[in-house]
Coordinates of C-alpha atoms in Angstrom, one line a residue:
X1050 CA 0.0 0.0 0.0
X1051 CA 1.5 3.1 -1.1
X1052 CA 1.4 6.4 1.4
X1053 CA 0.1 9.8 0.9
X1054 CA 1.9 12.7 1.0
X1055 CA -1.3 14.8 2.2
X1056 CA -2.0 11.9 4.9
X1057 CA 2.0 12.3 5.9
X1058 CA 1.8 16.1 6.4
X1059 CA -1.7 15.9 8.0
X1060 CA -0.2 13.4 10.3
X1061 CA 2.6 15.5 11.1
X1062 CA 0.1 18.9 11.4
X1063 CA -1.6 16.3 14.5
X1064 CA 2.0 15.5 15.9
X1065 CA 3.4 19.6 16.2
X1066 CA -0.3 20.0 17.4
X1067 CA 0.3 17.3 20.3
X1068 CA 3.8 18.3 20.8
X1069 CA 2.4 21.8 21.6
X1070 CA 0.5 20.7 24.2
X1071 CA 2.5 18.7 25.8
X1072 CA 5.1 22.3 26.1
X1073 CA 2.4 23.8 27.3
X1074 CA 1.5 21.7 30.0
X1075 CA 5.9 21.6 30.6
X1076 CA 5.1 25.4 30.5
X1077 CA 2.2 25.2 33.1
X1078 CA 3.7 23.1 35.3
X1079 CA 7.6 25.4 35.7
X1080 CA 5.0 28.3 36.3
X1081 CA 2.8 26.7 39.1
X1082 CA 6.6 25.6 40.0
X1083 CA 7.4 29.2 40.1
X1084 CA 4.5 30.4 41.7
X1085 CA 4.8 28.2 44.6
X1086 CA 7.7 29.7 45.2
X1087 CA 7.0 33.0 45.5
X1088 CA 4.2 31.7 48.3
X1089 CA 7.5 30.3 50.3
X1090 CA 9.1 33.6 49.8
X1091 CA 5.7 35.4 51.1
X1092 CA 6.1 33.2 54.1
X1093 CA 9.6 33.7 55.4
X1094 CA 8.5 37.7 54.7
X1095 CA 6.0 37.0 56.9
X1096 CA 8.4 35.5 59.7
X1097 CA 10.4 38.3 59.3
X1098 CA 8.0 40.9 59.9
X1099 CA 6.1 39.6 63.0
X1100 CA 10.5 39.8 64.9
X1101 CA 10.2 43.0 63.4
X1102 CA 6.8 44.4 65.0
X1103 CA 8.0 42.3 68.4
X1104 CA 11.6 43.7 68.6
X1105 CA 10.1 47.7 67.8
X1106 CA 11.6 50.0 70.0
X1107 CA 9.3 52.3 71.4
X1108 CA 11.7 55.4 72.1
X1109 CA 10.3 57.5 69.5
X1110 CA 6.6 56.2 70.6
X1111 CA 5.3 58.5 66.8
X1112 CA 8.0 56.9 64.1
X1113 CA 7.4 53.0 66.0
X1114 CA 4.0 53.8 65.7
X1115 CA 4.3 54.5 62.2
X1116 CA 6.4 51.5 61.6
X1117 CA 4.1 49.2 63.3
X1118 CA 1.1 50.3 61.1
X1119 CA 3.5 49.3 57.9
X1120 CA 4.5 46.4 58.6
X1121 CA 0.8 45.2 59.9
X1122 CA -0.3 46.2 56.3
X1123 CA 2.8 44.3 54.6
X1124 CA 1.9 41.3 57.2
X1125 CA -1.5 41.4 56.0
X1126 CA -0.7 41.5 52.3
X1127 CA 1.8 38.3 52.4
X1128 CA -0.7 36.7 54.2
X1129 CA -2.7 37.1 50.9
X1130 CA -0.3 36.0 48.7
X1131 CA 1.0 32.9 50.5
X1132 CA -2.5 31.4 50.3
X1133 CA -3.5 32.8 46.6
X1134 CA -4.6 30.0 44.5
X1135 CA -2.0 28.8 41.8
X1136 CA -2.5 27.6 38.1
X1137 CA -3.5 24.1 38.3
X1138 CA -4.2 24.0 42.7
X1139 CA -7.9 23.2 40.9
X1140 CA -6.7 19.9 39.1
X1141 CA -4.0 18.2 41.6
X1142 CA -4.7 19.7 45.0
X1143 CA -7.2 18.3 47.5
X1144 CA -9.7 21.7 47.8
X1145 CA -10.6 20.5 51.9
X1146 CA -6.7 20.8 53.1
X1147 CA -5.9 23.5 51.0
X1148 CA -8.8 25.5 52.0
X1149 CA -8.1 24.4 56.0
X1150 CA -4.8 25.6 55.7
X1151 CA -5.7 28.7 54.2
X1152 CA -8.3 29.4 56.6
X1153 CA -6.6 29.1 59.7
X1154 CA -3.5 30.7 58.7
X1155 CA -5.3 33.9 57.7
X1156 CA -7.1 33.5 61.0
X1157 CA -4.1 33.4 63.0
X1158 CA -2.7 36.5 60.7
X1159 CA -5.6 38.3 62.1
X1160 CA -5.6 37.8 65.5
X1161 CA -2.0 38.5 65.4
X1162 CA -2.5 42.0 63.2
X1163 CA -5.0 42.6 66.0
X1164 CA -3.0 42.1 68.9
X1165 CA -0.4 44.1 67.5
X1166 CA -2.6 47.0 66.5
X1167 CA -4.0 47.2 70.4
X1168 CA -0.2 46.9 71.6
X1169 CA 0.9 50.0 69.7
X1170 CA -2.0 51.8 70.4
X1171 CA -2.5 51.1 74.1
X1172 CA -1.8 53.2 77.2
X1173 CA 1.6 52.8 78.7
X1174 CA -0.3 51.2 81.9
X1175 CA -1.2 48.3 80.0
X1176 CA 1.3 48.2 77.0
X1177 CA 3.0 45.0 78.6
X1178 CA -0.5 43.2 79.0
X1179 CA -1.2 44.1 75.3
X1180 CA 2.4 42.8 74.5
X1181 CA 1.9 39.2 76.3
X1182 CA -1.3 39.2 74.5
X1183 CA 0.7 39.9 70.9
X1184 CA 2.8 37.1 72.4
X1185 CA 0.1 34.7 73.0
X1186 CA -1.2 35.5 69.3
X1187 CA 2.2 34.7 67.9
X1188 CA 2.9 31.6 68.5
X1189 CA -0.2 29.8 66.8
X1190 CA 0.4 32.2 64.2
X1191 CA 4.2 30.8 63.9
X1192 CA 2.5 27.2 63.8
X1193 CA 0.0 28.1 61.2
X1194 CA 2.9 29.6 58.9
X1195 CA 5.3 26.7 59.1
X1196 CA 2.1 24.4 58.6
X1197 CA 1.3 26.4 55.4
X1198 CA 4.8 26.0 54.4
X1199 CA 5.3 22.5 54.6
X1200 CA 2.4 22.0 52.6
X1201 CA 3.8 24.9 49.6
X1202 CA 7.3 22.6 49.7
X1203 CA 5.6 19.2 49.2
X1204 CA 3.2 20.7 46.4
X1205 CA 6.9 21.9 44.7
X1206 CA 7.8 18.3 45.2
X1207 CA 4.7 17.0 43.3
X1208 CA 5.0 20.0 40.9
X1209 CA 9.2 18.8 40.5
X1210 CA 8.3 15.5 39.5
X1211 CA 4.9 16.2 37.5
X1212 CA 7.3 18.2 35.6
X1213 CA 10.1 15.6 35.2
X1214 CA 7.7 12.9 33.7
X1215 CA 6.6 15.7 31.4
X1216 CA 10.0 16.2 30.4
X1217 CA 11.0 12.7 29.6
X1218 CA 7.5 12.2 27.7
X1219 CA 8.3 15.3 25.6
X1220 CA 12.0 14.2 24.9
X1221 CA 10.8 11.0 23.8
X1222 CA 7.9 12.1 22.0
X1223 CA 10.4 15.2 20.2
X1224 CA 12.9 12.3 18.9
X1225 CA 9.6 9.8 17.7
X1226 CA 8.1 12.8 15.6
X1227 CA 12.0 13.5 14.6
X1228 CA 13.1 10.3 13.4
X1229 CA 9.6 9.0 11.7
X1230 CA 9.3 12.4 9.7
X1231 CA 12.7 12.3 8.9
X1232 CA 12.4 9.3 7.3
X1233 CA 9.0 10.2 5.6
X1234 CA 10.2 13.4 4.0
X1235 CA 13.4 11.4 2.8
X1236 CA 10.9 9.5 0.9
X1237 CA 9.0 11.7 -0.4
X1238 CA 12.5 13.7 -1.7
X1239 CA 13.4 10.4 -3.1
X1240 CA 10.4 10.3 -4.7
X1241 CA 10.6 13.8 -5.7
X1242 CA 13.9 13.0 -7.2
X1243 CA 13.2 10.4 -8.9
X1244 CA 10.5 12.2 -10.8
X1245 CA 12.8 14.5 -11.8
X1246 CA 15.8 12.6 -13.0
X1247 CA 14.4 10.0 -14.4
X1248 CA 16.7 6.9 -13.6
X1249 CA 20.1 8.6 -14.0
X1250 CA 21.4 6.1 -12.1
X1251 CA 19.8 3.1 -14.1
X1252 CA 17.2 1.7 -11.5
X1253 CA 13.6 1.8 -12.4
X1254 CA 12.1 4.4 -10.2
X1255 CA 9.7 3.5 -7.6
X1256 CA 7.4 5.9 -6.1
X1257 CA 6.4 5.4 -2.7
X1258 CA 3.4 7.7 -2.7
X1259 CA 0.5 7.8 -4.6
X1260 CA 1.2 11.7 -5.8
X1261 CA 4.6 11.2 -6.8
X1262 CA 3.5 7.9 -8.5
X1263 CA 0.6 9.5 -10.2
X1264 CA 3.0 12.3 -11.7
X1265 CA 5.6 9.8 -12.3
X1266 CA 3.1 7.6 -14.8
X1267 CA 1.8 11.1 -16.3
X1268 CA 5.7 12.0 -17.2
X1269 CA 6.0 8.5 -18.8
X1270 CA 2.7 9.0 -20.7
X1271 CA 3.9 12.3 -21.6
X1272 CA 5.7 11.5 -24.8
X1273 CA 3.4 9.3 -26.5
X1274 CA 0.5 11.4 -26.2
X1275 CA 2.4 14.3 -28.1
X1276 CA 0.6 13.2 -31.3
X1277 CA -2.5 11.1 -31.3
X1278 CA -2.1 10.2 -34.7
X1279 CA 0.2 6.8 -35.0
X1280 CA 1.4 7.4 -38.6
X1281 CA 3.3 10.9 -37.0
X1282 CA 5.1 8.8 -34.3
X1283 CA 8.7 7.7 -34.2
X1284 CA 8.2 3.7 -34.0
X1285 CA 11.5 3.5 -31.8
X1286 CA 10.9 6.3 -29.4
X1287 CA 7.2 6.9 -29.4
X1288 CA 7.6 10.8 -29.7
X1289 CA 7.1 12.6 -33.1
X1290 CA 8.7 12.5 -36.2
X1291 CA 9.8 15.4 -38.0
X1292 CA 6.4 15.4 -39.9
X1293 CA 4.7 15.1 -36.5
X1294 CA 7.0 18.0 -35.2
X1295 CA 5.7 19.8 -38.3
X1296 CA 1.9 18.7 -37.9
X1297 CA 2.1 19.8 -34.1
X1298 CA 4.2 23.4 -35.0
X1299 CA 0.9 24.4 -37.2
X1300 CA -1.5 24.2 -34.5
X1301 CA 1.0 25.9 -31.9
X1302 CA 1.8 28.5 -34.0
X1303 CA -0.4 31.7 -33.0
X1304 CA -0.3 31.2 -29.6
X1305 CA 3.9 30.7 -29.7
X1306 CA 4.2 34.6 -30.8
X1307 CA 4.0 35.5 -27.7
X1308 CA 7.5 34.1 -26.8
X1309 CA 10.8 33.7 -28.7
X1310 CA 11.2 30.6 -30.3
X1311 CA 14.3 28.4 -30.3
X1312 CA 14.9 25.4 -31.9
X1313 CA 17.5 22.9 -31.0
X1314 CA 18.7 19.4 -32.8
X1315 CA 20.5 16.3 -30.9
X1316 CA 22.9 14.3 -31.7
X1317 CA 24.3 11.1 -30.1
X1318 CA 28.1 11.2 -29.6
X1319 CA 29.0 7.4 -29.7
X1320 CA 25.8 6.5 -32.1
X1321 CA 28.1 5.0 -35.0
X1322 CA 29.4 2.3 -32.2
X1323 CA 26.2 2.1 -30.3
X1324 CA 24.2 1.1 -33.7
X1325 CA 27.0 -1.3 -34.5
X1326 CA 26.6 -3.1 -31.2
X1327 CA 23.0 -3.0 -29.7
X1328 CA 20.1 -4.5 -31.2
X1329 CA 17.0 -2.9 -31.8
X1330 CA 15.7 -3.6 -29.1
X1331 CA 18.3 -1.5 -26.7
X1332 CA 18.5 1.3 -29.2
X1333 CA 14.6 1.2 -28.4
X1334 CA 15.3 1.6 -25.1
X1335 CA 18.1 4.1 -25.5
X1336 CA 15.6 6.5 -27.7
X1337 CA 12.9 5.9 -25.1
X1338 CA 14.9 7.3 -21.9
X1339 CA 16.4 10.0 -23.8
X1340 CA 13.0 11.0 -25.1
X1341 CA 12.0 11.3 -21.7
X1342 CA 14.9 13.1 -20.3
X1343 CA 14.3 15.9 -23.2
X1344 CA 10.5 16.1 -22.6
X1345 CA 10.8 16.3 -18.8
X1346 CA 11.8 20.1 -20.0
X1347 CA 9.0 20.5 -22.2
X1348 CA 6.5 22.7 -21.9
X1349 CA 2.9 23.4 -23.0
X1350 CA 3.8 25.6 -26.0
X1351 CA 6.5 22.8 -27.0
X1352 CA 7.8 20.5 -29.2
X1353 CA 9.9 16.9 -29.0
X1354 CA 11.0 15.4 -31.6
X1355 CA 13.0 12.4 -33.2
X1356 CA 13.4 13.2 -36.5
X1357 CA 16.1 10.4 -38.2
X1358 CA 18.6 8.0 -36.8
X1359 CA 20.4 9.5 -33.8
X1360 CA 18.9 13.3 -34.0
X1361 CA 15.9 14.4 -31.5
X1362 CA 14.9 18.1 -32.2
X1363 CA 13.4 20.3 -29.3
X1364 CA 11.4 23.2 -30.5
X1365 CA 11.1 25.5 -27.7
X1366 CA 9.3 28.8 -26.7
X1367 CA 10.9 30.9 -24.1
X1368 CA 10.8 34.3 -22.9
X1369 CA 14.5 35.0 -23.8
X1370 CA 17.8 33.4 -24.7
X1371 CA 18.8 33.0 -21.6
X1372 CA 16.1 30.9 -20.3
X1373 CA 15.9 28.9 -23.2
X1374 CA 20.0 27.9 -23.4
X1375 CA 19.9 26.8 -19.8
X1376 CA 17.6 24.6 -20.0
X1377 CA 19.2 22.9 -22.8
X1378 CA 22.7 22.7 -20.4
X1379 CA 20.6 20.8 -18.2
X1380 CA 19.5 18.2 -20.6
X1381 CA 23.2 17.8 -22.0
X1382 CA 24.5 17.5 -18.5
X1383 CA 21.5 15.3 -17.4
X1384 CA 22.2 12.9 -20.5
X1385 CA 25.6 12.9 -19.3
X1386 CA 25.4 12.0 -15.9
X1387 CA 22.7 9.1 -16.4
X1388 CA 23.4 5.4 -17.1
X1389 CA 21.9 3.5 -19.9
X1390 CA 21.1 -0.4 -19.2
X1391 CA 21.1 -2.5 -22.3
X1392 CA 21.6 -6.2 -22.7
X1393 CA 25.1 -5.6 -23.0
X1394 CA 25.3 -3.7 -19.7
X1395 CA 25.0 -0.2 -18.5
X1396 CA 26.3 2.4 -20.6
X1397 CA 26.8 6.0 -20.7
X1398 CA 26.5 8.3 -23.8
X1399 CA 26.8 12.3 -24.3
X1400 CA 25.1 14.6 -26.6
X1401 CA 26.1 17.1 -28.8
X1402 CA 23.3 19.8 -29.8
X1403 CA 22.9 22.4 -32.3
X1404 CA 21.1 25.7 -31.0
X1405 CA 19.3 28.6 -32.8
X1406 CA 17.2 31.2 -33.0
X1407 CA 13.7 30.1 -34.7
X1408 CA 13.3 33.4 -36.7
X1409 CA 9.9 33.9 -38.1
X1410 CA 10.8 34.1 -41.8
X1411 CA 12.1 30.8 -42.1
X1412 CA 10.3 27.8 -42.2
X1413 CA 10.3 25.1 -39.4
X1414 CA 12.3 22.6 -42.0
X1415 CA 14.7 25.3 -43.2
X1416 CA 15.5 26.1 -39.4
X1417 CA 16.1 21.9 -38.7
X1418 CA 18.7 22.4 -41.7
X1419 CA 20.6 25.0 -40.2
X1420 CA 20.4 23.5 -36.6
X1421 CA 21.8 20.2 -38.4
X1422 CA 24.4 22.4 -39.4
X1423 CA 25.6 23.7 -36.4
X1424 CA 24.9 20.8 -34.4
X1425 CA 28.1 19.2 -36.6
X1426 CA 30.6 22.2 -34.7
X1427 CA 29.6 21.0 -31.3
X1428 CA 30.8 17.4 -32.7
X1429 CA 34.2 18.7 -33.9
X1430 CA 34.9 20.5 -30.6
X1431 CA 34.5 16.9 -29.2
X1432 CA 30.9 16.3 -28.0
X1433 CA 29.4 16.8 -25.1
X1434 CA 28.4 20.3 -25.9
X1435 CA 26.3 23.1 -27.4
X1436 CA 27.1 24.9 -30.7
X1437 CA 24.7 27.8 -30.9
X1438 CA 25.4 31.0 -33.6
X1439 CA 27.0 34.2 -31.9

């Protein structure tokens, strides 16, 4: 069964998707994580101020006043932080002993704001009753706070570890997604090169995916269905003759104005040796692949083809020179670089091409002369190349 790429991409869409929430929930979980403790940090503030209000000298009864008042406030507002609700208390926390401890530490807060507030602001004859009372009030108060923090520790513990299994699950799930899609989009490039090189390296290409193999049987289609008429088809190579070429050139004409046209003829370096030793059949096979190789280039306004013997002509409509020579270099150098399999083995040939300008005034045949032409200087400077009119 072969895969799809839109399958493999909507596949990997749902993994990113999953592997975002599970950062998130990392995310979460270092924020309750920090959260926690700033609570811890609220409580040792909170120890810090009640030795504050109990050690206040009262020399300067206005400024200890003052003091007093301030730090009662700052008591009061810890108080409120330290038992502030974090992220995700509502999913992992027991509500009945977080809401006990909560409870009876801001009850003790109270009553030890309270005492304080009647010790600063009692008579002298009864400051040192108020004070015992302040004392009494502290030291449930002190209880209550290490209580409270206990209980902030242990739910950094949980948090600590909560987070550690998330870790390791996101590692794990980070080199999965890795080494599977790795492997799928090196198989969809190899498909993707295969496509678009055509056996250079003489193996038959085998798509993996139904899209590639879909465009990989249009390509291989593409060159017999350039004429529907049989009697204008090259019997070795399936493509058109030069009467085809012709046939085909009449019906493109009009709309090929609107680019330059260039026309180009093909010759076979070692064709004189190759038709000596191969049999029909391989010189079949030969045509076929090369066929393909030149019509992998081709586009709408286009025409392939194999005209006599060894030549293939590519008529081609371009926007300028430029364009049109390049791709011509890459069907030399493709040719070049791929292996031909025949009965007698695996083979490599070269090309040689002839390249001009299709002017207007001159008829499709007269231009396949002159290409012919100049197609035998690319052979004299030793193959391989492309002889074009400067």
């Amino acid at each position: 069964m072969k895969l799809s790429i839109r399958q493999i991409f909507f596949n990997l869409k749902v993994a990113l998707i999953v592997l975002v929430i599970v950062i998130s929930a990392l995310s979460m979980q270092l924020f309750t994580i920090s959260q926690y403790s700033d609570h811890l940090t609220s409580l040792k503030n909170q120890h810090a101020l009640i030795q504050k209000i109990m050690t206040t000298n009262l020399d300067d009864f206005d400024m200890a006043t003052i003091k007093v008042h301030g730090e009662i406030s700052e008591l009061s507002l810890y108080t409120q932080l330290s038992t502030k609700e974090v992220l995700i208390d509502f999913i992992s926390v027991p509500k009945a002993e977080q809401k006990g401890l909560t409870q009876t530490l801001t009850s003790a807060s109270s009553s030890f704001q309270e005492a304080a507030l009647f010790w600063i602001e009692s008579m002298p004859v009864s400051r040192h009753a108020m004070y015992q009372r302040m004392i009494f009030a502290r030291t449930p108060y002190l209880i209550e706070i290490d209580k409270m923090f206990d209980y902030k520790v242990q739910r950094i513990d949980d948090s600590i570890k909560r987070a550690q299994i998330t870790s390791i699950a996101l590692l794990v799930l980070i080199i999965i997604i890795f080494l599977l899609y790795r492997f799928r989009l090196n198989q969809i490039y190899r498909d993707i090169h295969s496509a678009c090189y055509l056996d250079t390296d003489a193996t038959k290409a085998v798509a993996i995916t139904d899209e590639i193999n879909y465009l990989m049987k249009r390509l291989s289609r593409r060159s017999s269905t350039t004429n529907t008429n049989p009697t204008l088809l090259h019997s070795l190579s399936g493509i058109n003759t030069e009467k085809g070429m012709q046939s085909a050139h009449a019906t493109k004409r009009s709309p090929q104005k609107m680019n330059s046209l260039f026309l180009v003829v093909f010759e076979i370096d070692q064709y004189a040796h190759l038709n000596d030793t191969l049999s029909k059949e391989d010189m079949g096979g030969l045509f076929k692949k090369l066929a393909n190789v030149i019509t992998l280039y081709e586009q709408p306004m286009d025409i392939v083809a194999h005209l006599n013997d060894d030549r293939f002509s590519f008529l081609l409509s371009r926007k300028d020179k430029k364009n049109a020579l390049a791709e011509i270099e890459k069907i030399v150098s493709t040719v070049a670089d791929s292996i031909f399999t025949t009965s007698k083995g695996a083979l490599k040939i070269t090309l040689s091409a002839g390249f001009i300008l299709k002017v207007p005034a001159k008829s499709l045949e007269d231009s396949l002369i002159d290409a012919k032409k100049i197609v035998e200087k690319a052979k004299e400077l030793g193959g391989n190349c492309i002889a074009q009119l400067h």
